[in-house]
Amino acid sequence: MILKLDFASEVPIYQQIRNQIVLGVADGQLKPGERLPTIRALADEAGVNTMTVNKAYALLKSEGIIVADRRSGARVRERESVPGVSGSSTDQGKKAELKGRTVQELKLVIAEAKLTGMGKSDFLDLCAELFEDKKSLQEG
Amino acid sequence: MILKLDFASEVPIYQQIRNQIVLGVADGQLKPGERLPTIRALADEAGVNTMTVNKAYALLKSEGIIVADRRSGARVRERESVPGVSGSSTDQGKKAELKGRTVQELKLVIAEAKLTGMGKSDFLDLCAELFEDKKSLQEG
Amino acid sequence: MILKLDFASEVPIYQQIRNQIVLGVADGQLKPGERLPTIRALADEAGVNTMTVNKAYALLKSEGIIVADRRSGARVRERESVPGVSGSSTDQGKKAELKGRTVQELKLVIAEAKLTGMGKSDFLDLCAELFEDKKSLQEG
Amino acid sequence: MILKLDFASEVPIYQQIRNQIVLGVADGQLKPGERLPTIRALADEAGVNTMTVNKAYALLKSEGIIVADRRSGARVRERESVPGVSGSSTDQGKKAELKGRTVQELKLVIAEAKLTGMGKSDFLDLCAELFEDKKSLQEG
DNA sequence: GTGGTCTAGACCACC
DNA sequence: GTGGTCTAGACCACG
């Protein structure tokens, strides 16, 4: 898990860290149950303050993407896909919340794509490609 | 052009204004060449300061989405889609820049969609629906 | 970094600040990586509002001349001149845009020089002198 | 004399008109003593208000570039290059004033050229080319 | 009447 | 401590 941070970006550092972990989990580089680096380790590696990493982890926890294991640090949350065993109601709420925000973001992205002159089929092709291609998610 | 602003959001107000205008242009509610409200009118209507609207308009201008004609206020930029007549090189640059940012945003949205448990076909269906359905872009 | 502002000029103050920083960077008085004064410090020193300096810095950022590191304020942008490692595509776009504007300005300056009765060799001599002489750029 | 105006530009219209006439005079398209179009004719042709053209002409007069002939409208000013017959002291003052401003502009242009990575010889070559090539001054 | 600029002073997010 | 955002109100250049 190597973080590429852009300190000149207007996106806050903690948000960048959060985003990269989201990308890592989504493309399978970080697997469910896998341990994340400790806050201090990640802070040292990335050259940022521990408070910043702490904030990113707190955000990921509040989104239900990682869980804090008291004994062994933070772990990527296991996806409970066993039929009949659903997560807690608050877990469901978190997931629904993330989904709602994601749809809003998607609407804006689609609007921007239209303004760049992209057609529907172009856009769908791009989505399909990005959805499949695990590597490309983290590039750029 | 009715704006829905969330003053409690961490998204800056000028950014929210910009986003809503982008959505409006993309879904055809604001047509190319159409006049936007004056800065003062929009500020009054939205209950914000003129400088905030000014900043939103400046952002949209820098992105090549609107133009401010000295004589008659701001207008939605005409897309010059005449074959063989391409825009200026700086226009192309702006469009390319927006496109690049859009792709980055899309990667993140796709990652988040995956984390909500959405499959590829679900996601593509959602995209297709949002791309077509002109009304839904501004809802929510 | 001492700014000389002309409050009676029709050139906006934020533009004057921008111009002086451009001159300072070009003649080596401000070196790549060097910290610029904080917005507040510069505003105090120059006797203008912080938002005016803010606007000047935002302009310089958009032109790719300075970068604002979240942790330590604004710095003169490092020119990445390492062979084989070119800047990002948006950086190239910004540079190309500035270059285009510069050429347009140069055409006008040359026209004005002709109207003052200056000959070609006189003009080229003046250019050569100004290009070399690091100190003279900021005088006057 | 065909004017190309960009109403979306941040350069005021009257300034654009003034600049294009300066370029026209400098590259010989408008010859000394030649009549300029009447204010009304130019305003109609360019699709702008007569006040705007009036302001451009007033600016050119104040710079000593054109003269107002009471009987036959505005004319390009004759360059008095006859030895021993110099213009009035105010004319000399105007020319010196224009020259001073031109040098200031040139300093800024050179600074910007440096920031685009242009070297001294590149810049001098560009200057030489633009100084000679009469056509290129008005292009773009 | 339009957008653009500026001020004085405030609050906030980030690190 | 830094830059970023916002307000309320003012003035100006432009067309």
Coordinates of C-alpha atoms (C1' of nucleotides) in Angstrom, one line a residue:
Chain A
M1 CA 0.0 0.0 0.0
I2 CA 1.9 2.9 -1.3
L3 CA 0.3 6.3 -1.0
K4 CA 0.7 9.0 -3.6
L5 CA -0.1 12.3 -2.0
D6 CA -0.2 15.6 -3.7
F7 CA 0.4 18.3 -1.1
A8 CA -0.4 21.0 -3.5
S9 CA -3.8 19.6 -4.3
E10 CA -6.9 21.3 -3.0
V11 CA -8.1 17.9 -1.8
P12 CA -7.3 17.6 1.9
I13 CA -4.5 15.1 2.7
Y14 CA -6.7 13.0 5.0
Q15 CA -9.3 12.8 2.2
Q16 CA -6.6 11.8 -0.3
I17 CA -5.5 9.0 2.1
R18 CA -9.1 7.9 2.5
N19 CA -9.7 7.9 -1.3
Q20 CA -6.6 5.8 -1.9
I21 CA -7.6 3.2 0.6
V22 CA -11.1 3.1 -0.9
L23 CA -9.5 2.6 -4.3
G24 CA -7.2 -0.1 -2.8
V25 CA -10.1 -2.0 -1.2
A26 CA -12.2 -1.7 -4.3
D27 CA -9.7 -3.1 -6.7
G28 CA -8.7 -6.0 -4.4
Q29 CA -5.3 -4.8 -3.5
L30 CA -6.5 -4.6 0.1
K31 CA -8.5 -7.7 0.9
P32 CA -11.3 -8.0 3.4
G33 CA -9.9 -8.7 6.8
E34 CA -6.4 -7.5 5.9
R35 CA -4.6 -5.4 8.4
L36 CA -3.9 -1.8 7.5
P37 CA -0.7 -0.2 8.6
T38 CA -0.7 1.4 12.0
I39 CA -1.5 5.1 12.1
R40 CA 2.1 5.9 13.0
A41 CA 3.6 3.7 10.4
L42 CA 1.5 5.1 7.6
A43 CA 2.2 8.7 8.9
D44 CA 5.9 8.0 8.8
E45 CA 5.8 6.4 5.4
A46 CA 3.7 9.2 3.9
G47 CA 5.5 12.0 5.7
V48 CA 2.4 13.4 7.3
N49 CA 1.2 14.1 10.8
T50 CA -0.4 11.2 12.7
M51 CA -3.4 13.4 13.3
T52 CA -4.0 13.4 9.6
V53 CA -3.9 9.6 9.2
N54 CA -6.0 9.3 12.3
K55 CA -8.6 11.5 10.7
A56 CA -8.6 9.4 7.5
Y57 CA -9.0 6.2 9.5
A58 CA -11.9 7.7 11.5
L59 CA -13.6 8.7 8.3
L60 CA -13.2 5.2 6.9
K61 CA -14.6 3.7 10.1
S62 CA -17.6 6.0 10.0
E63 CA -18.2 4.9 6.5
G64 CA -18.1 1.3 7.5
I65 CA -15.2 0.5 5.2
I66 CA -12.7 -0.4 7.9
V67 CA -13.1 -1.7 11.4
A68 CA -10.9 -1.0 14.4
D69 CA -9.8 -4.2 16.0
R70 CA -8.7 -3.3 19.5
R71 CA -5.9 -5.9 19.5
S72 CA -4.5 -5.7 16.0
G73 CA -5.2 -2.2 14.7
A74 CA -7.4 -1.4 11.8
R75 CA -8.6 -4.0 9.3
V76 CA -10.6 -3.9 6.1
R77 CA -14.2 -4.7 6.9
E78 CA -15.4 -8.2 5.9
R79 CA -18.3 -8.1 3.5
E80 CA -21.1 -10.1 5.1
S81 CA -22.6 -11.8 2.0
V82 CA -23.9 -14.9 3.8
P83 CA -27.6 -15.1 3.1
G84 CA -29.7 -14.7 6.2
V85 CA -26.9 -13.1 8.1
S86 CA -27.1 -9.4 7.5
G87 CA -25.1 -6.8 9.3
S88 CA -26.4 -4.6 12.1
S89 CA -29.0 -2.0 11.3
T90 CA -26.4 0.8 11.7
D91 CA -24.1 -1.0 9.2
Q92 CA -27.0 -1.1 6.7
G93 CA -27.5 2.6 7.4
K94 CA -23.9 3.4 6.7
K95 CA -23.9 1.5 3.5
A96 CA -27.1 3.2 2.3
E97 CA -25.6 6.5 3.2
L98 CA -22.5 5.9 1.2
K99 CA -24.6 4.6 -1.7
G100 CA -26.7 7.8 -1.6
R101 CA -23.6 10.0 -1.7
T102 CA -22.1 7.9 -4.4
V103 CA -25.2 8.4 -6.6
Q104 CA -25.0 12.1 -6.1
E105 CA -21.3 12.1 -7.1
L106 CA -22.1 10.0 -10.1
K107 CA -24.8 12.5 -11.3
L108 CA -22.2 15.3 -11.2
V109 CA -19.6 13.2 -12.9
I110 CA -22.0 12.3 -15.7
A111 CA -22.9 16.0 -16.1
E112 CA -19.2 16.9 -16.4
A113 CA -18.7 14.1 -18.8
K114 CA -21.5 15.4 -21.0
L115 CA -19.9 18.9 -21.0
T116 CA -16.6 17.4 -22.2
G117 CA -18.5 16.2 -25.2
M118 CA -18.6 12.6 -24.2
G119 CA -21.5 10.6 -25.6
K120 CA -23.5 7.9 -23.8
S121 CA -21.9 4.9 -25.3
D122 CA -18.4 6.4 -24.8
F123 CA -19.2 7.0 -21.2
L124 CA -20.6 3.5 -20.6
D125 CA -17.6 2.0 -22.3
L126 CA -15.3 4.0 -20.1
C127 CA -17.3 2.9 -17.0
A128 CA -17.1 -0.8 -18.0
E129 CA -13.4 -0.5 -18.6
L130 CA -12.7 1.1 -15.3
F131 CA -15.0 -1.3 -13.5
E132 CA -13.1 -4.3 -14.8
D133 CA -9.6 -3.2 -15.0
K134 CA -8.3 -3.5 -11.5
K135 CA -5.0 -1.8 -12.1
S136 CA -6.2 1.4 -13.8
L137 CA -8.2 2.4 -10.7
Q138 CA -5.1 3.6 -8.9
E139 CA -3.2 5.0 -11.8
G140 CA -2.9 8.7 -12.3
Chain B
M1 CA -32.9 28.2 -12.3
I2 CA -33.7 27.4 -8.7
L3 CA -30.7 26.6 -6.5
K4 CA -30.8 24.3 -3.6
L5 CA -27.9 25.2 -1.3
D6 CA -26.9 23.4 1.8
F7 CA -25.2 25.9 4.1
A8 CA -24.2 23.2 6.6
S9 CA -22.4 21.2 3.9
E10 CA -18.6 21.2 3.9
V11 CA -18.8 21.7 0.1
P12 CA -18.2 25.5 -0.3
I13 CA -21.3 27.4 -1.4
Y14 CA -19.6 28.7 -4.6
Q15 CA -18.8 25.1 -5.4
Q16 CA -22.4 24.1 -4.9
I17 CA -23.6 26.8 -7.2
R18 CA -21.1 25.8 -9.8
N19 CA -22.2 22.2 -9.5
Q20 CA -25.8 23.0 -9.9
I21 CA -25.2 25.1 -13.0
V22 CA -23.1 22.2 -14.4
L23 CA -26.1 19.9 -13.8
G24 CA -28.5 22.4 -15.3
V25 CA -26.4 22.8 -18.4
A26 CA -25.8 19.0 -18.8
D27 CA -29.4 18.1 -18.6
G28 CA -30.6 20.8 -21.0
Q29 CA -32.4 23.0 -18.5
L30 CA -29.9 25.7 -19.3
K31 CA -29.4 25.8 -23.1
P32 CA -26.3 27.0 -24.9
G33 CA -26.4 30.8 -25.4
E34 CA -29.0 31.2 -22.7
R35 CA -28.5 34.0 -20.2
L36 CA -27.7 33.1 -16.6
P37 CA -29.2 35.3 -13.9
T38 CA -27.1 38.3 -13.0
I39 CA -24.7 37.9 -10.1
R40 CA -26.9 40.2 -8.0
A41 CA -30.1 38.4 -8.8
L42 CA -28.7 35.0 -8.1
A43 CA -27.2 36.3 -4.9
D44 CA -30.5 37.7 -3.7
E45 CA -32.4 34.6 -4.7
A46 CA -30.0 32.3 -3.0
G47 CA -29.5 34.5 0.0
V48 CA -25.7 34.7 -0.4
N49 CA -23.2 37.4 -1.0
T50 CA -22.5 38.7 -4.5
M51 CA -18.9 37.7 -4.2
T52 CA -19.8 34.1 -3.6
V53 CA -21.8 34.0 -6.8
N54 CA -19.0 35.9 -8.5
K55 CA -16.6 33.2 -7.5
A56 CA -18.8 30.5 -8.8
Y57 CA -19.2 32.3 -12.2
A58 CA -15.4 32.9 -12.3
L59 CA -14.9 29.2 -11.8
L60 CA -17.3 28.3 -14.5
K61 CA -15.6 30.7 -16.9
S62 CA -12.2 29.3 -16.2
E63 CA -13.6 25.8 -17.0
G64 CA -15.0 27.1 -20.3
I65 CA -18.6 26.3 -19.3
I66 CA -20.0 29.8 -19.4
V67 CA -18.8 33.1 -21.0
A68 CA -19.3 36.6 -19.6
D69 CA -20.1 38.9 -22.4
R70 CA -19.3 42.4 -21.4
R71 CA -22.5 43.7 -22.7
S72 CA -25.1 41.4 -21.5
G73 CA -23.9 39.4 -18.5
A74 CA -23.1 35.7 -18.3
R75 CA -24.3 33.1 -20.9
V76 CA -24.0 29.4 -21.3
R77 CA -21.2 28.8 -23.7
E78 CA -22.1 27.8 -27.2
R79 CA -20.6 24.5 -28.1
E80 CA -19.0 25.0 -31.4
S81 CA -19.7 21.6 -33.0
V82 CA -19.4 22.7 -36.6
P83 CA -17.2 20.1 -38.3
G84 CA -13.9 21.4 -39.3
V85 CA -14.1 24.4 -37.0
S86 CA -12.6 23.5 -33.7
G87 CA -12.3 25.9 -30.8
S88 CA -9.2 27.7 -29.8
S89 CA -6.3 25.7 -28.4
T90 CA -6.9 27.1 -24.9
D91 CA -10.5 25.9 -25.2
Q92 CA -9.3 22.5 -26.1
G93 CA -7.0 22.6 -23.1
K94 CA -9.8 23.5 -20.7
K95 CA -11.9 20.7 -22.0
A96 CA -9.1 18.2 -21.8
E97 CA -8.4 19.4 -18.2
L98 CA -12.1 19.0 -17.2
K99 CA -12.1 15.5 -18.8
G100 CA -9.0 14.4 -16.9
R101 CA -10.5 15.5 -13.6
T102 CA -13.8 13.8 -14.5
V103 CA -12.1 10.5 -15.2
Q104 CA -10.3 10.7 -11.8
E105 CA -13.6 11.4 -10.1
L106 CA -15.2 8.5 -11.9
K107 CA -12.6 6.1 -10.7
L108 CA -13.4 7.1 -7.2
V109 CA -17.1 6.8 -7.7
I110 CA -16.7 3.4 -9.2
A111 CA -14.6 2.3 -6.2
E112 CA -17.3 3.5 -3.8
A113 CA -20.0 1.9 -5.8
K114 CA -18.2 -1.4 -5.5
L115 CA -17.9 -1.0 -1.8
T116 CA -21.7 -0.6 -1.5
G117 CA -22.0 -4.0 -3.0
M118 CA -23.0 -2.9 -6.5
G119 CA -22.1 -5.2 -9.4
K120 CA -20.9 -4.1 -12.8
S121 CA -24.2 -4.5 -14.6
D122 CA -26.1 -2.7 -11.8
F123 CA -23.7 0.2 -12.1
L124 CA -23.8 0.4 -15.9
D125 CA -27.6 0.3 -15.7
L126 CA -27.6 3.1 -13.2
C127 CA -25.2 5.1 -15.4
A128 CA -27.3 4.6 -18.5
E129 CA -30.4 5.7 -16.6
L130 CA -28.8 8.8 -15.2
F131 CA -27.3 9.6 -18.6
E132 CA -30.6 9.5 -20.4
D133 CA -33.1 10.7 -17.8
K134 CA -32.7 14.4 -18.1
K135 CA -34.9 15.2 -15.1
S136 CA -33.2 12.9 -12.6
L137 CA -29.9 14.7 -12.7
Q138 CA -31.0 17.6 -10.5
E139 CA -33.2 15.7 -8.1
G140 CA -32.0 14.8 -4.7
Chain C
M1 CA 10.0 40.8 -1.3
I2 CA 9.0 44.4 -1.3
L3 CA 6.0 45.3 -3.4
K4 CA 5.5 48.7 -5.0
L5 CA 1.8 49.1 -5.6
D6 CA 0.2 52.0 -7.4
F7 CA -3.3 52.3 -5.9
A8 CA -4.2 54.9 -8.5
S9 CA -3.4 52.6 -11.4
E10 CA -6.2 51.0 -13.4
V11 CA -4.3 47.8 -13.2
P12 CA -6.0 45.9 -10.4
I13 CA -4.0 45.5 -7.2
Y14 CA -4.1 41.7 -7.3
Q15 CA -2.8 41.9 -10.8
Q16 CA 0.0 44.2 -9.8
I17 CA 1.0 41.8 -7.0
R18 CA 0.9 38.9 -9.4
N19 CA 3.1 40.8 -11.9
Q20 CA 5.7 41.7 -9.3
I21 CA 6.0 38.2 -8.2
V22 CA 6.3 37.0 -11.8
L23 CA 9.1 39.6 -12.2
G24 CA 10.7 38.4 -8.9
V25 CA 10.7 34.8 -9.9
A26 CA 11.9 35.5 -13.4
D27 CA 14.9 37.5 -12.3
G28 CA 15.9 35.0 -9.6
Q29 CA 15.1 37.1 -6.6
L30 CA 12.6 34.4 -5.7
K31 CA 14.1 31.0 -6.2
P32 CA 12.2 27.8 -7.0
G33 CA 11.0 26.2 -3.8
E34 CA 11.4 29.4 -1.8
R35 CA 8.6 30.3 0.5
L36 CA 6.5 33.3 -0.3
P37 CA 5.2 35.5 2.5
T38 CA 2.0 34.4 4.1
I39 CA -1.1 36.0 2.7
R40 CA -1.6 37.9 5.9
A41 CA 2.0 39.1 6.1
L42 CA 2.0 40.3 2.6
A43 CA -1.4 42.0 3.1
D44 CA -0.1 43.8 6.1
E45 CA 3.1 44.8 4.5
A46 CA 1.4 46.1 1.3
G47 CA -1.5 47.7 3.2
V48 CA -4.2 45.7 1.4
N49 CA -6.8 43.3 2.3
T50 CA -6.0 39.6 2.7
M51 CA -8.6 38.7 0.0
T52 CA -6.7 40.8 -2.5
V53 CA -3.5 38.9 -1.8
N54 CA -5.5 35.7 -1.8
K55 CA -6.7 36.5 -5.3
A56 CA -3.2 37.2 -6.5
Y57 CA -1.9 33.9 -5.1
A58 CA -4.9 32.0 -6.6
L59 CA -4.1 33.5 -10.0
L60 CA -0.4 32.5 -9.7
K61 CA -1.5 29.0 -8.7
S62 CA -3.8 28.7 -11.7
E63 CA -0.9 29.8 -13.9
G64 CA 1.3 27.1 -12.4
I65 CA 3.8 29.6 -11.1
I66 CA 3.5 28.9 -7.4
V67 CA 2.1 26.0 -5.4
A68 CA 0.3 26.2 -2.1
D69 CA 1.5 23.4 0.1
R70 CA -1.2 22.8 2.7
R71 CA 1.4 22.6 5.4
S72 CA 3.7 25.5 4.9
G73 CA 2.1 28.1 2.8
A74 CA 2.9 29.2 -0.7
R75 CA 6.1 28.4 -2.5
V76 CA 7.6 29.2 -5.9
R77 CA 7.0 26.2 -8.1
E78 CA 10.0 23.9 -8.7
R79 CA 10.7 23.6 -12.4
E80 CA 11.0 19.9 -13.1
S81 CA 13.7 20.0 -15.7
V82 CA 14.9 16.5 -15.2
P83 CA 15.3 14.9 -18.6
G84 CA 12.7 12.3 -19.3
V85 CA 10.5 13.4 -16.5
S86 CA 8.0 15.9 -17.9
G87 CA 5.3 17.6 -15.8
S88 CA 1.7 16.4 -15.8
S89 CA -0.4 17.1 -18.9
T90 CA -2.3 19.9 -17.1
D91 CA 1.0 21.6 -16.2
Q92 CA 2.0 21.5 -19.8
G93 CA -1.3 23.0 -20.7
K94 CA -0.9 25.8 -18.3
K95 CA 2.6 26.5 -19.6
A96 CA 1.3 26.5 -23.2
E97 CA -1.5 28.8 -22.3
L98 CA 0.9 31.3 -20.6
K99 CA 3.2 31.1 -23.6
G100 CA 0.3 31.8 -26.0
R101 CA -0.7 34.9 -24.0
T102 CA 2.9 36.0 -23.8
V103 CA 3.3 35.9 -27.6
Q104 CA 0.2 38.0 -28.0
E105 CA 1.4 40.6 -25.5
L106 CA 4.8 40.6 -27.3
K107 CA 3.2 41.4 -30.6
L108 CA 1.5 44.4 -29.1
V109 CA 4.7 45.5 -27.4
I110 CA 6.6 45.3 -30.6
A111 CA 3.9 47.3 -32.4
E112 CA 4.1 50.0 -29.7
A113 CA 7.9 50.0 -29.9
K114 CA 7.7 50.7 -33.6
L115 CA 5.4 53.6 -33.0
T116 CA 7.9 55.2 -30.7
G117 CA 10.3 55.1 -33.6
M118 CA 12.4 52.3 -32.3
G119 CA 14.2 50.3 -35.0
K120 CA 14.7 46.5 -35.1
S121 CA 18.2 46.5 -33.8
D122 CA 17.4 49.0 -31.1
F123 CA 14.6 46.8 -30.0
L124 CA 16.6 43.6 -30.0
D125 CA 19.4 45.2 -28.1
L126 CA 16.9 46.4 -25.5
C127 CA 15.4 42.9 -25.2
A128 CA 18.9 41.3 -24.9
E129 CA 19.8 43.8 -22.2
L130 CA 16.5 43.2 -20.2
F131 CA 16.8 39.5 -20.6
E132 CA 20.2 39.4 -19.1
D133 CA 20.3 42.1 -16.6
K134 CA 18.6 40.5 -13.6
K135 CA 18.3 43.6 -11.6
S136 CA 16.7 45.9 -14.1
L137 CA 13.6 43.8 -14.4
Q138 CA 12.2 45.1 -11.2
E139 CA 13.3 48.7 -11.5
G140 CA 10.9 51.4 -12.5
Chain D
M1 CA -9.3 47.5 -41.5
I2 CA -11.3 44.6 -40.2
L3 CA -11.6 44.4 -36.4
K4 CA -11.7 41.0 -34.7
L5 CA -13.3 41.6 -31.3
D6 CA -13.7 39.1 -28.5
F7 CA -16.6 40.1 -26.4
A8 CA -15.9 37.4 -23.9
S9 CA -12.3 38.6 -23.3
E10 CA -11.4 40.4 -20.1
V11 CA -9.7 43.1 -22.2
P12 CA -12.2 46.0 -22.6
I13 CA -13.6 46.4 -26.1
Y14 CA -12.3 49.9 -26.5
Q15 CA -8.8 48.6 -25.6
Q16 CA -9.1 45.9 -28.1
I17 CA -10.0 48.4 -30.8
R18 CA -7.1 50.6 -29.8
N19 CA -4.7 47.6 -29.8
Q20 CA -5.8 46.5 -33.3
I21 CA -5.3 50.0 -34.7
V22 CA -1.9 50.1 -33.1
L23 CA -1.0 46.8 -34.7
G24 CA -2.4 48.0 -38.1
V25 CA -0.3 51.2 -38.0
A26 CA 2.8 49.3 -36.9
D27 CA 2.7 46.8 -39.7
G28 CA 1.9 49.3 -42.3
Q29 CA -1.6 48.3 -43.1
L30 CA -2.7 51.8 -41.9
K31 CA -0.3 54.3 -43.4
P32 CA 0.6 57.7 -42.0
G33 CA -1.9 60.3 -43.1
E34 CA -4.5 57.7 -44.0
R35 CA -8.0 58.3 -42.9
L36 CA -9.6 56.1 -40.3
P37 CA -13.2 55.1 -40.6
T38 CA -15.7 57.5 -38.9
I39 CA -16.7 56.6 -35.4
R40 CA -20.1 55.7 -36.5
A41 CA -18.9 53.6 -39.4
L42 CA -16.5 51.6 -37.3
A43 CA -19.1 51.2 -34.6
D44 CA -21.6 49.8 -37.1
E45 CA -19.1 47.5 -38.7
A46 CA -17.9 46.1 -35.4
G47 CA -21.4 46.0 -33.8
V48 CA -20.5 48.1 -30.8
N49 CA -21.6 51.3 -29.3
T50 CA -20.3 54.6 -30.7
M51 CA -19.2 55.5 -27.2
T52 CA -16.9 52.6 -27.2
V53 CA -15.2 53.5 -30.5
N54 CA -15.1 57.1 -29.3
K55 CA -13.2 56.0 -26.3
A56 CA -10.7 54.1 -28.3
Y57 CA -10.1 57.0 -30.6
A58 CA -9.7 59.4 -27.7
L59 CA -7.1 57.0 -26.2
L60 CA -5.2 56.9 -29.5
K61 CA -5.2 60.6 -29.7
S62 CA -3.9 61.0 -26.2
E63 CA -1.1 58.7 -27.1
G64 CA -0.3 60.7 -30.2
I65 CA -0.9 57.8 -32.6
I66 CA -3.8 59.4 -34.5
V67 CA -4.8 63.1 -35.0
A68 CA -8.3 64.5 -35.3
D69 CA -8.6 66.5 -38.4
R70 CA -11.6 68.7 -38.0
R71 CA -12.7 68.5 -41.6
S72 CA -12.0 64.9 -42.5
G73 CA -12.2 62.8 -39.3
A74 CA -9.3 61.0 -37.8
R75 CA -6.1 60.3 -39.5
V76 CA -3.0 58.3 -38.7
R77 CA -0.4 60.7 -37.4
E78 CA 2.5 61.6 -39.7
R79 CA 5.9 60.7 -38.3
E80 CA 8.0 63.9 -38.3
S81 CA 11.3 62.5 -39.3
V82 CA 12.6 65.6 -41.0
P83 CA 15.9 66.6 -39.3
G84 CA 15.6 69.9 -37.6
V85 CA 11.9 69.8 -37.5
S86 CA 10.9 68.1 -34.4
G87 CA 7.3 67.9 -33.1
S88 CA 6.0 70.0 -30.3
S89 CA 7.2 69.5 -26.8
T90 CA 3.9 67.8 -25.8
D91 CA 4.3 65.4 -28.7
Q92 CA 7.7 64.5 -27.5
G93 CA 6.3 64.0 -24.1
K94 CA 3.6 61.7 -25.4
K95 CA 6.1 59.6 -27.3
A96 CA 8.4 59.3 -24.3
E97 CA 5.4 58.3 -22.2
L98 CA 4.4 55.6 -24.6
K99 CA 8.0 54.4 -24.7
G100 CA 8.2 54.2 -21.0
R101 CA 5.1 52.2 -20.7
T102 CA 6.2 49.9 -23.5
V103 CA 9.5 49.2 -21.7
Q104 CA 7.5 48.3 -18.6
E105 CA 5.3 45.9 -20.6
L106 CA 8.3 44.4 -22.2
K107 CA 9.9 43.7 -18.9
L108 CA 6.8 41.8 -17.9
V109 CA 6.6 39.9 -21.2
I110 CA 10.3 38.9 -20.8
A111 CA 9.6 37.6 -17.3
E112 CA 6.7 35.6 -18.5
A113 CA 8.7 34.2 -21.4
K114 CA 11.3 33.1 -19.0
L115 CA 8.7 31.3 -16.9
T116 CA 7.5 29.4 -20.0
G117 CA 11.0 28.0 -20.2
M118 CA 12.1 30.1 -23.1
G119 CA 15.8 30.9 -23.5
K120 CA 17.4 34.1 -24.5
S121 CA 18.2 33.2 -28.0
D122 CA 14.7 31.7 -28.5
F123 CA 13.2 34.9 -27.3
L124 CA 15.4 37.1 -29.5
D125 CA 14.6 35.0 -32.5
L126 CA 10.9 35.3 -31.8
C127 CA 11.3 39.1 -31.5
A128 CA 13.2 39.4 -34.7
E129 CA 10.6 37.3 -36.5
L130 CA 7.7 39.3 -35.2
F131 CA 9.4 42.6 -35.8
E132 CA 10.0 41.7 -39.5
D133 CA 7.0 39.7 -40.4
K134 CA 4.3 42.3 -41.1
K135 CA 1.5 39.9 -41.4
S136 CA 2.0 37.9 -38.2
L137 CA 1.4 40.9 -36.0
Q138 CA -2.3 40.9 -36.6
E139 CA -2.8 37.1 -36.6
G140 CA -4.2 35.3 -33.7
Chain E
dG1 C1' -27.4 47.9 -15.2
dT2 C1' -23.6 44.6 -15.7
dG3 C1' -19.5 42.3 -13.8
dG4 C1' -15.1 43.4 -11.4
dT5 C1' -12.6 45.0 -7.4
dC6 C1' -11.7 46.1 -2.7
dT7 C1' -12.4 46.5 2.3
dA8 C1' -12.7 45.1 7.3
dG9 C1' -13.6 41.7 9.9
dA10 C1' -15.1 37.1 10.9
dC11 C1' -15.2 32.0 11.0
dC12 C1' -13.6 27.5 9.6
dA13 C1' -10.8 23.4 7.9
dC14 C1' -6.5 21.7 7.8
dC15 C1' -2.0 20.3 9.5
Chain F
dG1 C1' -0.2 28.9 12.3
dT2 C1' -1.8 28.4 7.4
dG3 C1' -4.9 29.2 3.4
dG4 C1' -10.0 29.1 2.3
dT5 C1' -14.5 30.9 2.7
dC6 C1' -18.1 34.2 3.5
dT7 C1' -20.5 38.6 4.6
dA8 C1' -22.2 43.4 4.1
dG9 C1' -21.5 47.1 1.8
dA10 C1' -19.0 50.2 -1.2
dC11 C1' -17.0 52.0 -5.5
dC12 C1' -15.6 51.7 -10.3
dA13 C1' -15.1 50.5 -15.3
dC14 C1' -17.6 49.2 -19.0
dG15 C1' -21.1 49.5 -22.6

